[in-house]
């Protein structure tokens, strides 16, 4: 889970109350017990670093649930805690018209489709920054980049001083040789190819270069005068950088995932619109993207509506809440809710744009339980089971085989499902025809290249690594292998296999045969001796020689065939 650090004195000032460390920890526990918000550390009792001749102020380090993006900054935590404590009401976010009545526009060219096809954005008009607000604004972008944006691969955010730019804006993908601008906080202009070399050893930006480095075109955002605003997802231009004196902020968000782009946009503008002259107002922009029918006005701060059943909520929580009481509890969690006019058993809940994690009425039920207080919920033993548990047939069969093999004196091993190509094919004298094995696209090591199609590589590796143990060695495994299957949606399938290996000074055929006979007997599949009884109705198995040192095991029940080998030729 992500951890954020907030100034302790400023947070308590925003909450209008002083807390001890234990009291604040309990408040966090009550607010998001189920989802995991937790006070990780209070630095007021620790030795703090000295920065620019001044000791760092005490901080609270708070762990945030991975799905609560609205709590990744000071503004979100203070706002939600105040609403939870009844000190504030849930804000109503509004879109406001620009001063001249004309929306700023971003025109998207079709060339971006091959690299970062989506863009979103907004304008925070008449915002007031302080040093603390500015740092929080930048920190929120980085937290979103690290979590929801998956290190900028899915989404990247650029923020600019709108007063230094002139719309309308354009978003296009062009050759790196055509891109030349002054990167943020640099003193000279660079071409995109130079920029890649300049930042390749940078601790912060170097890890993002691979996202576009090998692409024939790079995404770029221009204003109407040809000024480069940013080279997403790498860096903004120095021309439009934000300072403490910035009053109008232009936010542009490029992405490979439209849904996540809109979530990021909503989170940023929701958190920092409270600092505009008219709190919680946002100026929208118009995206013109005719080539892929993605033209729209963003952001969309309209609350989503969902119905929740009171009977479901009460059944899960063990309560007997009325519809009105449930609505009151939801207000503590920043929702707007009212009893449904269509049904006495339903409530209509408006989900704020900051809560992209709410997908189902079970999420509503969870927040009602949090608002009510988990410690206040009645404690009782369930009157009936919610599920009727039983194992899958393949798992049940696997457990039977495991038990019987173990009782026969064999040891179970559990090697990794990934192996090298040679281990799966070459060292087993098998050829890879390209139609069976699932290959990893970009393996980190030669040891993990394919998903095994047999359990033998794992057994043989186990024997190799344990040759110092006493012999004979009897091991087995019951686990999955994987095969390609282009007829399936996921293009692959799993199969449950059983394999056993004996390692000793003799061939051990009679030992392995004994294990096989025991397993088959427990599965009510007896050994068939006479050839004339080997037919489709026979409830048994037999063994036939295969090549010089192998055997085929035939099980003729519902036409199931199993083939086995004895491997004795050394690799060399």
Coordinates of C-alpha atoms in Angstrom, one line a residue:
X1 CA 0.0 0.0 0.0
X2 CA 1.2 3.5 -0.7
X3 CA 2.4 5.6 2.2
X4 CA 2.1 9.4 2.3
X5 CA 3.7 11.9 4.8
X6 CA 1.7 14.9 6.0
X7 CA 2.7 17.7 8.2
X8 CA 1.3 16.9 11.6
X9 CA 0.6 20.4 12.8
X10 CA -1.1 21.4 9.5
X11 CA -3.3 18.3 9.5
X12 CA -4.4 18.8 13.1
X13 CA -5.1 22.5 12.3
X14 CA -7.2 21.4 9.3
X15 CA -9.1 19.0 11.5
X16 CA -9.5 21.8 14.2
X17 CA -8.4 19.4 16.9
X18 CA -5.3 18.1 18.5
X19 CA -4.7 14.4 18.8
X20 CA -2.2 12.2 20.6
X21 CA -0.6 9.6 18.4
X22 CA -2.8 6.9 19.8
X23 CA -6.0 8.9 19.4
X24 CA -5.2 9.7 15.7
X25 CA -4.4 6.0 15.1
X26 CA -7.8 5.1 16.5
X27 CA -9.4 7.7 14.2
X28 CA -7.7 6.1 11.2
X29 CA -8.8 2.7 12.4
X30 CA -12.4 3.8 12.7
X31 CA -12.4 5.6 9.3
X32 CA -11.1 2.8 7.1
X33 CA -10.6 -0.3 9.2
X34 CA -11.7 -2.7 6.5
X35 CA -9.8 -0.9 3.7
X36 CA -6.5 -0.5 5.6
X37 CA -5.8 3.2 6.3
X38 CA -3.3 3.1 9.2
X39 CA -0.9 5.4 11.0
X40 CA 2.5 4.0 10.2
X41 CA 4.7 6.4 12.0
X42 CA 4.7 9.7 14.0
X43 CA 8.1 11.4 13.5
X44 CA 7.6 13.8 16.4
X45 CA 9.3 11.3 18.7
X46 CA 12.1 10.6 16.3
X47 CA 15.3 12.4 15.3
X48 CA 14.4 14.5 12.3
X49 CA 16.7 15.6 9.5
X50 CA 17.9 19.2 9.3
X51 CA 17.1 20.8 5.9
X52 CA 18.5 24.2 4.9
X53 CA 19.5 24.8 8.5
X54 CA 16.1 24.0 9.9
X55 CA 14.8 20.8 11.4
X56 CA 12.1 19.1 9.5
X57 CA 8.7 19.6 11.1
X58 CA 6.9 16.5 12.7
X59 CA 5.2 14.3 10.1
X60 CA 2.6 11.6 10.2
X61 CA 3.3 8.8 7.8
X62 CA 0.0 7.2 6.8
X63 CA -0.6 4.0 4.9
X64 CA -3.4 4.4 2.3
X65 CA -5.5 1.6 0.7
X66 CA -4.4 0.9 -2.9
X67 CA -7.9 1.7 -4.2
X68 CA -8.5 5.0 -2.4
X69 CA -6.7 7.4 -4.7
X70 CA -8.6 10.4 -3.2
X71 CA -6.6 9.9 0.0
X72 CA -3.1 10.2 -1.6
X73 CA -2.6 13.8 -0.5
X74 CA -3.0 16.1 2.5
X75 CA -6.1 17.6 1.0
X76 CA -7.9 14.3 0.5
X77 CA -7.2 13.0 4.0
X78 CA -8.2 16.2 5.8
X79 CA -11.4 16.6 3.8
X80 CA -12.5 13.0 4.2
X81 CA -11.7 13.0 8.0
X82 CA -13.6 16.2 8.5
X83 CA -16.7 14.8 6.6
X84 CA -16.4 11.6 8.6
X85 CA -16.3 13.5 11.9
X86 CA -19.3 15.6 10.9
X87 CA -17.3 18.8 10.7
X88 CA -17.9 19.4 7.0
X89 CA -20.5 18.4 4.5
X90 CA -19.6 16.5 1.3
X91 CA -18.5 19.0 -1.4
X92 CA -20.5 19.5 -4.5
X93 CA -18.1 19.8 -7.5
X94 CA -19.2 22.1 -10.3
X95 CA -18.0 22.9 -13.8
X96 CA -17.8 26.7 -14.4
X97 CA -17.6 28.5 -17.7
X98 CA -14.4 30.3 -18.7
X99 CA -14.3 34.1 -18.3
X100 CA -14.6 34.7 -22.1
X101 CA -17.3 32.0 -22.5
X102 CA -15.2 29.9 -24.9
X103 CA -13.7 26.5 -23.7
X104 CA -10.1 25.8 -24.3
X105 CA -9.7 23.0 -26.8
X106 CA -7.2 20.2 -27.5
X107 CA -7.2 18.8 -31.0
X108 CA -6.0 15.2 -31.2
X109 CA -4.4 14.0 -34.4
X110 CA -4.7 10.4 -35.6
X111 CA -0.9 10.0 -35.4
X112 CA -1.2 9.5 -31.6
X113 CA -3.2 6.3 -32.1
X114 CA 0.0 4.3 -32.3
X115 CA 1.6 5.4 -29.0
X116 CA -0.7 7.3 -26.5
X117 CA -4.2 7.6 -28.1
X118 CA -6.1 9.3 -25.3
X119 CA -6.0 12.7 -23.7
X120 CA -7.9 14.5 -21.0
X121 CA -7.5 17.6 -19.0
X122 CA -9.0 20.6 -17.1
X123 CA -8.2 24.1 -15.9
X124 CA -8.1 25.3 -12.3
X125 CA -8.9 29.0 -12.6
X126 CA -7.8 31.5 -9.9
X127 CA -6.1 29.0 -7.7
X128 CA -4.0 30.1 -4.8
X129 CA -0.7 28.3 -4.1
X130 CA 1.4 28.3 -1.0
X131 CA 4.6 26.3 -0.6
X132 CA 2.8 23.5 1.2
X133 CA 0.0 23.4 -1.4
X134 CA 2.5 23.4 -4.3
X135 CA 4.4 20.5 -2.8
X136 CA 1.3 18.6 -2.2
X137 CA 0.1 19.2 -5.7
X138 CA 3.3 17.8 -7.2
X139 CA 3.4 14.9 -4.7
X140 CA -0.1 13.8 -5.6
X141 CA 0.9 13.6 -9.3
X142 CA 3.8 11.4 -8.4
X143 CA 1.7 9.1 -6.2
X144 CA -0.8 8.7 -9.0
X145 CA 2.0 8.0 -11.5
X146 CA 3.4 5.3 -9.2
X147 CA 0.1 3.5 -8.4
X148 CA -2.9 3.9 -10.7
X149 CA -0.7 5.0 -13.7
X150 CA 1.7 2.1 -13.4
X151 CA 4.8 4.1 -13.5
X152 CA 3.4 6.4 -16.3
X153 CA 2.9 3.5 -18.7
X154 CA -0.9 3.9 -18.6
X155 CA -1.3 7.6 -17.6
X156 CA 1.0 10.6 -17.3
X157 CA 0.1 14.1 -16.0
X158 CA 1.4 17.4 -17.1
X159 CA 0.6 20.7 -15.4
X160 CA 1.3 24.1 -16.8
X161 CA 0.9 27.8 -16.1
X162 CA -2.0 28.7 -18.5
X163 CA -1.0 32.4 -18.6
X164 CA 2.3 31.5 -20.3
X165 CA 0.5 29.6 -23.1
X166 CA -2.1 30.4 -25.7
X167 CA -4.8 28.0 -26.8
X168 CA -6.1 26.2 -28.7
X169 CA -3.8 23.3 -28.1
X170 CA -2.9 20.3 -30.3
X171 CA -1.8 16.8 -29.5
X172 CA 0.2 14.9 -32.1
X173 CA 2.9 12.3 -32.5
X174 CA 5.9 13.3 -34.6
X175 CA 9.4 12.2 -35.4
X176 CA 11.9 12.8 -32.5
X177 CA 14.1 14.8 -34.9
X178 CA 11.3 17.4 -35.2
X179 CA 11.0 17.9 -31.4
X180 CA 13.1 20.6 -29.8
X181 CA 12.4 22.5 -26.6
X182 CA 13.8 23.4 -23.2
X183 CA 13.0 20.7 -20.7
X184 CA 11.8 21.6 -17.2
X185 CA 14.4 23.3 -15.1
X186 CA 17.1 23.2 -17.8
X187 CA 19.0 26.1 -19.3
X188 CA 19.2 25.0 -22.9
X189 CA 17.0 23.6 -25.6
X190 CA 17.4 19.9 -26.7
X191 CA 16.1 17.7 -29.4
X192 CA 14.2 14.7 -28.3
X193 CA 17.0 12.3 -29.2
X194 CA 19.4 14.4 -27.1
X195 CA 16.9 14.5 -24.3
X196 CA 16.8 10.7 -24.1
X197 CA 20.6 10.5 -23.8
X198 CA 20.7 13.4 -21.3
X199 CA 18.2 11.7 -18.9
X200 CA 19.1 8.1 -19.3
X201 CA 21.1 8.1 -16.1
X202 CA 18.7 10.4 -14.2
X203 CA 17.4 8.6 -11.1
X204 CA 13.9 10.0 -11.4
X205 CA 13.2 10.3 -15.1
X206 CA 15.5 7.6 -16.5
X207 CA 13.1 4.8 -15.6
X208 CA 10.4 6.3 -17.8
X209 CA 12.4 6.7 -21.0
X210 CA 11.7 3.1 -22.2
X211 CA 8.0 3.9 -22.6
X212 CA 8.5 5.8 -25.8
X213 CA 12.3 5.6 -26.5
X214 CA 12.1 3.0 -29.3
X215 CA 9.0 4.4 -30.9
X216 CA 9.4 6.0 -34.4
X217 CA 7.2 8.9 -33.2
X218 CA 6.9 10.7 -29.8
X219 CA 3.7 12.3 -28.5
X220 CA 3.9 16.1 -28.1
X221 CA 1.5 18.8 -26.9
X222 CA 1.7 22.2 -28.6
X223 CA -0.1 25.5 -28.0
X224 CA -1.3 27.7 -30.8
X225 CA 2.0 29.4 -31.1
X226 CA 4.0 26.2 -31.6
X227 CA 5.3 26.2 -28.0
X228 CA 5.9 22.7 -26.8
X229 CA 4.1 22.2 -23.5
X230 CA 5.2 18.7 -22.8
X231 CA 6.7 15.5 -24.1
X232 CA 4.5 12.9 -22.3
X233 CA 5.2 10.8 -20.4
X234 CA 8.7 12.1 -19.8
X235 CA 8.9 15.8 -19.0
X236 CA 7.2 19.1 -19.3
X237 CA 8.6 22.2 -21.0
X238 CA 10.3 24.8 -18.9
X239 CA 8.3 27.6 -20.7
X240 CA 5.1 26.8 -18.9
X241 CA 6.4 25.6 -15.5
X242 CA 4.2 26.3 -12.4
X243 CA 5.4 28.6 -9.7
X244 CA 3.9 29.8 -6.4
X245 CA 2.6 32.8 -8.4
X246 CA 0.7 30.7 -10.9
X247 CA -3.0 31.6 -10.8
X248 CA -4.4 29.5 -13.6
X249 CA -3.3 25.8 -14.0
X250 CA -3.7 23.9 -17.2
X251 CA -3.8 20.2 -16.7
X252 CA -3.2 17.7 -19.5
X253 CA -3.3 14.0 -19.1
X254 CA -2.2 11.6 -21.8
X255 CA -2.9 7.9 -21.6
X256 CA -3.2 4.4 -23.1
X257 CA -6.2 3.7 -20.9
X258 CA -9.1 6.2 -21.2
X259 CA -10.8 5.1 -18.0
X260 CA -7.7 5.6 -15.8
X261 CA -7.1 8.9 -17.5
X262 CA -10.5 10.2 -16.4
X263 CA -10.0 8.8 -12.9
X264 CA -6.7 10.7 -12.5
X265 CA -8.2 13.9 -13.9
X266 CA -11.1 13.7 -11.5
X267 CA -8.9 13.0 -8.5
X268 CA -6.5 16.0 -9.2
X269 CA -9.2 18.6 -9.9
X270 CA -11.4 17.4 -7.0
X271 CA -8.6 17.6 -4.5
X272 CA -7.2 21.0 -5.5
X273 CA -10.3 22.8 -6.6
X274 CA -10.8 23.6 -3.0
X275 CA -8.1 26.3 -3.3
X276 CA -9.8 28.2 -6.1
X277 CA -11.5 31.5 -5.5
X278 CA -14.8 29.7 -5.7
X279 CA -14.1 26.4 -4.0
X280 CA -14.8 23.1 -5.8
X281 CA -15.3 24.7 -9.2
X282 CA -13.4 23.4 -12.3
X283 CA -13.2 24.9 -15.8
X284 CA -13.7 22.1 -18.4
X285 CA -11.9 21.8 -21.7
X286 CA -13.0 20.4 -25.0
X287 CA -11.2 17.4 -26.5
X288 CA -11.6 17.2 -30.3
X289 CA -10.7 13.7 -31.5
X290 CA -12.7 13.0 -34.6
X291 CA -10.6 10.1 -35.9
X292 CA -11.6 7.7 -33.0
X293 CA -14.9 9.3 -32.0
X294 CA -13.5 10.4 -28.6
X295 CA -14.5 14.0 -28.8
X296 CA -15.9 15.2 -25.5
X297 CA -15.9 17.8 -22.7
X298 CA -13.7 16.9 -19.7
X299 CA -13.8 16.4 -16.8
X300 CA -17.1 14.9 -16.1
X301 CA -17.8 15.5 -12.4
X302 CA -21.4 14.3 -12.5
X303 CA -21.9 11.9 -9.6
X304 CA -22.7 8.3 -10.6
X305 CA -25.9 6.9 -9.3
X306 CA -26.4 3.4 -7.9
X307 CA -29.3 1.7 -6.0
X308 CA -28.6 -0.3 -2.9
X309 CA -31.1 -2.6 -1.1
X310 CA -31.7 -1.9 2.6
X311 CA -32.5 -5.6 3.1
X312 CA -29.1 -6.6 1.6
X313 CA -27.3 -4.0 3.8
X314 CA -29.1 -5.1 7.0
X315 CA -28.5 -8.8 6.1
X316 CA -24.8 -8.3 5.7
X317 CA -24.3 -6.1 8.8
X318 CA -26.8 -7.7 11.1
X319 CA -28.7 -4.4 11.5
X320 CA -32.2 -3.1 11.1
X321 CA -31.6 0.3 9.6
X322 CA -34.2 2.4 8.0
X323 CA -33.6 3.9 4.6
X324 CA -33.3 7.4 6.1
X325 CA -30.8 6.2 8.7
X326 CA -28.7 4.5 6.0
X327 CA -28.6 7.8 4.0
X328 CA -27.5 9.7 7.1
X329 CA -24.7 7.2 7.7
X330 CA -23.6 7.5 4.0
X331 CA -23.2 11.3 4.4
X332 CA -20.3 10.6 6.8
X333 CA -18.6 8.8 4.0
X334 CA -19.0 11.7 1.5
X335 CA -22.0 10.3 -0.4
X336 CA -25.3 11.9 -1.2
X337 CA -28.2 9.5 -0.7
X338 CA -31.9 9.5 -0.4
X339 CA -34.6 6.9 -0.1
X340 CA -35.8 5.6 -3.4
X341 CA -39.2 6.7 -4.6
X342 CA -39.8 3.4 -6.4
X343 CA -39.2 1.0 -3.5
X344 CA -39.2 1.2 0.2
X345 CA -36.4 -1.3 0.3
X346 CA -33.9 0.8 -1.8
X347 CA -31.9 3.9 -1.5
X348 CA -30.5 6.0 -4.3
X349 CA -26.8 6.8 -3.8
X350 CA -24.8 9.4 -5.6
X351 CA -21.2 8.4 -5.8
X352 CA -18.7 11.4 -5.9
X353 CA -16.2 11.6 -8.7
X354 CA -13.4 10.8 -6.2
X355 CA -14.7 7.3 -5.5
X356 CA -13.8 5.3 -8.6
X357 CA -13.4 2.3 -6.3
X358 CA -17.2 2.0 -5.7
X359 CA -18.6 -0.5 -8.2
X360 CA -21.4 -2.4 -6.5
X361 CA -23.9 -2.2 -3.6
X362 CA -21.5 -4.3 -1.5
X363 CA -19.2 -1.2 -1.5
X364 CA -22.1 0.9 -0.3
X365 CA -22.7 -1.7 2.4
X366 CA -19.1 -1.6 3.5
X367 CA -19.1 2.2 3.9
X368 CA -22.3 2.1 5.9
X369 CA -20.7 -0.5 8.2
X370 CA -17.6 1.8 8.5
X371 CA -19.8 4.8 9.3
X372 CA -21.9 2.8 11.8
X373 CA -18.7 1.6 13.4
X374 CA -17.4 -2.0 13.2
X375 CA -17.1 -2.2 16.9
X376 CA -20.8 -1.3 17.2
X377 CA -22.0 -4.1 14.9
X378 CA -23.9 -6.9 16.7
X379 CA -21.8 -10.0 17.3
X380 CA -23.6 -13.2 16.6
X381 CA -22.9 -16.6 15.1
X382 CA -24.3 -16.9 11.6
X383 CA -27.7 -18.7 11.6
X384 CA -26.9 -20.3 8.2
X385 CA -23.9 -20.9 6.0
X386 CA -23.4 -18.5 3.1
X387 CA -21.9 -21.2 1.0
X388 CA -21.9 -25.0 0.5
X389 CA -18.3 -25.8 0.1
X390 CA -17.0 -28.8 -1.9
X391 CA -13.8 -29.4 -3.8
X392 CA -13.6 -29.4 -7.5
X393 CA -13.4 -32.9 -8.9
X394 CA -9.9 -32.4 -10.3
X395 CA -8.7 -31.1 -6.9
X396 CA -10.4 -34.0 -5.1
X397 CA -8.7 -36.5 -7.4
X398 CA -5.4 -34.8 -6.9
X399 CA -5.7 -35.0 -3.2
X400 CA -6.5 -38.7 -3.3
X401 CA -3.4 -39.4 -5.4
X402 CA -1.2 -37.2 -3.1
X403 CA -2.4 -39.1 -0.1
X404 CA -1.9 -42.6 -1.6
X405 CA 1.5 -41.7 -3.0
X406 CA 2.6 -40.3 0.4
X407 CA 1.3 -43.3 2.3
X408 CA 3.3 -45.5 -0.1
X409 CA 6.5 -43.8 1.1
X410 CA 7.0 -41.3 -1.6
X411 CA 7.9 -37.6 -1.0
X412 CA 6.0 -34.8 -2.7
X413 CA 7.9 -32.0 -4.3
X414 CA 6.7 -28.6 -5.6
X415 CA 9.1 -27.1 -8.1
X416 CA 8.3 -23.9 -10.1
X417 CA 6.0 -24.0 -13.1
X418 CA 8.4 -22.0 -15.2
X419 CA 11.5 -23.6 -16.6
X420 CA 14.1 -23.1 -19.4
X421 CA 13.4 -24.1 -23.0
X422 CA 16.2 -26.8 -22.8
X423 CA 14.8 -28.3 -19.6
X424 CA 11.4 -28.7 -21.2
X425 CA 12.5 -29.9 -24.6
X426 CA 16.2 -30.5 -25.5
X427 CA 17.3 -32.3 -22.3
X428 CA 14.2 -34.6 -22.5
X429 CA 14.9 -35.4 -26.2
X430 CA 11.8 -33.7 -27.2
X431 CA 11.3 -31.2 -30.1
X432 CA 9.5 -27.9 -29.8
X433 CA 7.1 -27.6 -32.7
X434 CA 5.9 -24.2 -31.6
X435 CA 2.3 -25.3 -31.1
X436 CA 2.3 -26.6 -27.5
X437 CA 4.5 -24.6 -25.1
X438 CA 3.5 -21.2 -23.7
X439 CA 6.6 -19.0 -24.1
X440 CA 7.3 -15.9 -21.9
X441 CA 7.6 -12.8 -24.1
X442 CA 10.4 -11.1 -22.2
X443 CA 12.0 -13.6 -19.8
X444 CA 14.4 -12.0 -17.3
X445 CA 16.6 -15.1 -17.1
X446 CA 17.3 -18.2 -19.2
X447 CA 16.0 -20.3 -16.3
X448 CA 12.5 -19.1 -16.8
X449 CA 11.6 -19.1 -20.5
X450 CA 8.5 -21.4 -20.9
X451 CA 5.6 -22.7 -18.9
X452 CA 6.3 -26.4 -18.5
X453 CA 4.4 -28.9 -20.6
X454 CA 5.6 -31.8 -18.4
X455 CA 6.3 -32.4 -14.7
X456 CA 9.5 -34.3 -15.5
X457 CA 11.9 -31.2 -15.6
X458 CA 10.9 -30.3 -12.1
X459 CA 11.5 -33.8 -10.8
X460 CA 14.8 -34.2 -12.5
X461 CA 16.0 -30.8 -11.2
X462 CA 15.0 -31.8 -7.7
X463 CA 17.0 -35.0 -8.0
X464 CA 20.0 -33.0 -9.4
X465 CA 20.0 -30.5 -6.5
X466 CA 19.6 -33.3 -3.9
X467 CA 22.2 -35.8 -5.0
X468 CA 23.9 -35.5 -1.7
X469 CA 20.9 -37.2 0.0
X470 CA 20.8 -40.9 0.6
X471 CA 19.4 -43.1 -2.1
X472 CA 17.1 -44.4 -3.2
X473 CA 15.1 -41.2 -3.7
X474 CA 11.4 -41.5 -4.4
X475 CA 9.6 -38.2 -5.3
X476 CA 6.3 -37.3 -6.9
X477 CA 4.3 -34.2 -7.9
X478 CA 0.7 -33.5 -8.6
X479 CA 0.3 -30.2 -10.3
X480 CA -0.6 -28.2 -13.4
X481 CA 1.1 -28.0 -16.8
X482 CA 0.1 -25.6 -19.5
X483 CA -0.5 -25.9 -23.3
X484 CA -1.4 -23.5 -26.1
X485 CA -5.0 -23.8 -27.3
X486 CA -5.8 -21.2 -29.9
X487 CA -9.5 -22.3 -29.8
X488 CA -9.9 -20.8 -26.3
X489 CA -10.3 -17.1 -25.5
X490 CA -7.2 -17.0 -23.4
X491 CA -5.3 -19.1 -26.0
X492 CA -4.0 -21.6 -23.4
X493 CA -5.2 -24.2 -21.0
X494 CA -4.1 -26.0 -17.8
X495 CA -4.0 -29.7 -17.3
X496 CA -3.5 -31.5 -13.9
X497 CA -0.8 -34.1 -14.2
X498 CA 0.8 -36.7 -11.9
X499 CA 4.5 -37.7 -12.2
X500 CA 6.8 -39.8 -10.0
X501 CA 10.6 -40.4 -10.2
X502 CA 12.8 -43.0 -8.6
X503 CA 16.5 -42.4 -8.3
X504 CA 18.8 -45.2 -7.1
X505 CA 21.5 -47.8 -8.0
X506 CA 19.1 -50.1 -9.8
X507 CA 16.4 -49.4 -12.4
X508 CA 13.7 -49.4 -9.8
X509 CA 11.1 -50.4 -12.3
X510 CA 9.3 -52.7 -9.9
X511 CA 9.1 -49.8 -7.3
X512 CA 7.6 -47.4 -9.8
X513 CA 5.2 -50.1 -11.0
X514 CA 4.2 -50.8 -7.4
X515 CA 3.3 -47.2 -6.9
X516 CA 1.3 -47.1 -10.2
X517 CA -0.5 -50.3 -9.3
X518 CA -1.4 -48.9 -5.8
X519 CA -2.8 -45.7 -7.3
X520 CA -4.8 -47.5 -9.9
X521 CA -6.2 -49.9 -7.4
X522 CA -7.4 -47.0 -5.2
X523 CA -9.0 -45.5 -8.3
X524 CA -10.7 -48.9 -8.9
X525 CA -8.7 -49.5 -12.0
X526 CA -7.1 -52.9 -11.9
X527 CA -4.1 -54.3 -13.8
X528 CA -5.1 -56.3 -16.9
X529 CA -2.9 -59.2 -17.7
X530 CA -4.5 -61.0 -20.7
X531 CA -4.4 -59.2 -24.0
X532 CA -7.8 -60.6 -25.0
X533 CA -9.5 -58.7 -22.2
X534 CA -8.1 -55.3 -23.3
X535 CA -11.2 -53.7 -24.8
X536 CA -13.1 -50.4 -24.5
X537 CA -15.3 -51.8 -21.7
X538 CA -12.3 -52.9 -19.6
X539 CA -12.1 -51.1 -16.2
X540 CA -8.3 -51.5 -15.9
X541 CA -4.9 -50.6 -17.3
X542 CA -2.0 -52.4 -18.9
X543 CA 1.6 -51.5 -19.8
X544 CA 3.3 -51.9 -23.2
X545 CA 6.9 -51.4 -24.1
X546 CA 7.8 -48.2 -25.9
X547 CA 11.0 -48.0 -27.9
X548 CA 13.9 -49.6 -26.0
X549 CA 13.7 -48.0 -22.5
X550 CA 10.2 -46.7 -22.2
X551 CA 6.6 -47.8 -21.5
X552 CA 3.1 -46.8 -22.5
X553 CA 0.5 -46.9 -19.8
X554 CA -3.0 -47.4 -21.3
X555 CA -6.1 -46.7 -19.3
X556 CA -9.2 -47.5 -21.3
X557 CA -12.0 -45.9 -19.5
X558 CA -13.7 -43.1 -21.3
X559 CA -10.8 -43.2 -23.8
X560 CA -8.2 -41.7 -21.4
X561 CA -4.6 -42.4 -22.6
X562 CA -1.5 -41.8 -20.5
X563 CA 2.0 -42.2 -21.9
X564 CA 5.1 -42.5 -19.7
X565 CA 8.8 -42.8 -20.2
X566 CA 11.8 -44.1 -18.4
X567 CA 14.7 -41.7 -18.9
X568 CA 18.1 -43.2 -18.4
X569 CA 20.3 -41.8 -21.1
X570 CA 22.6 -39.1 -19.6
X571 CA 22.5 -35.6 -21.1
X572 CA 25.7 -35.0 -22.9

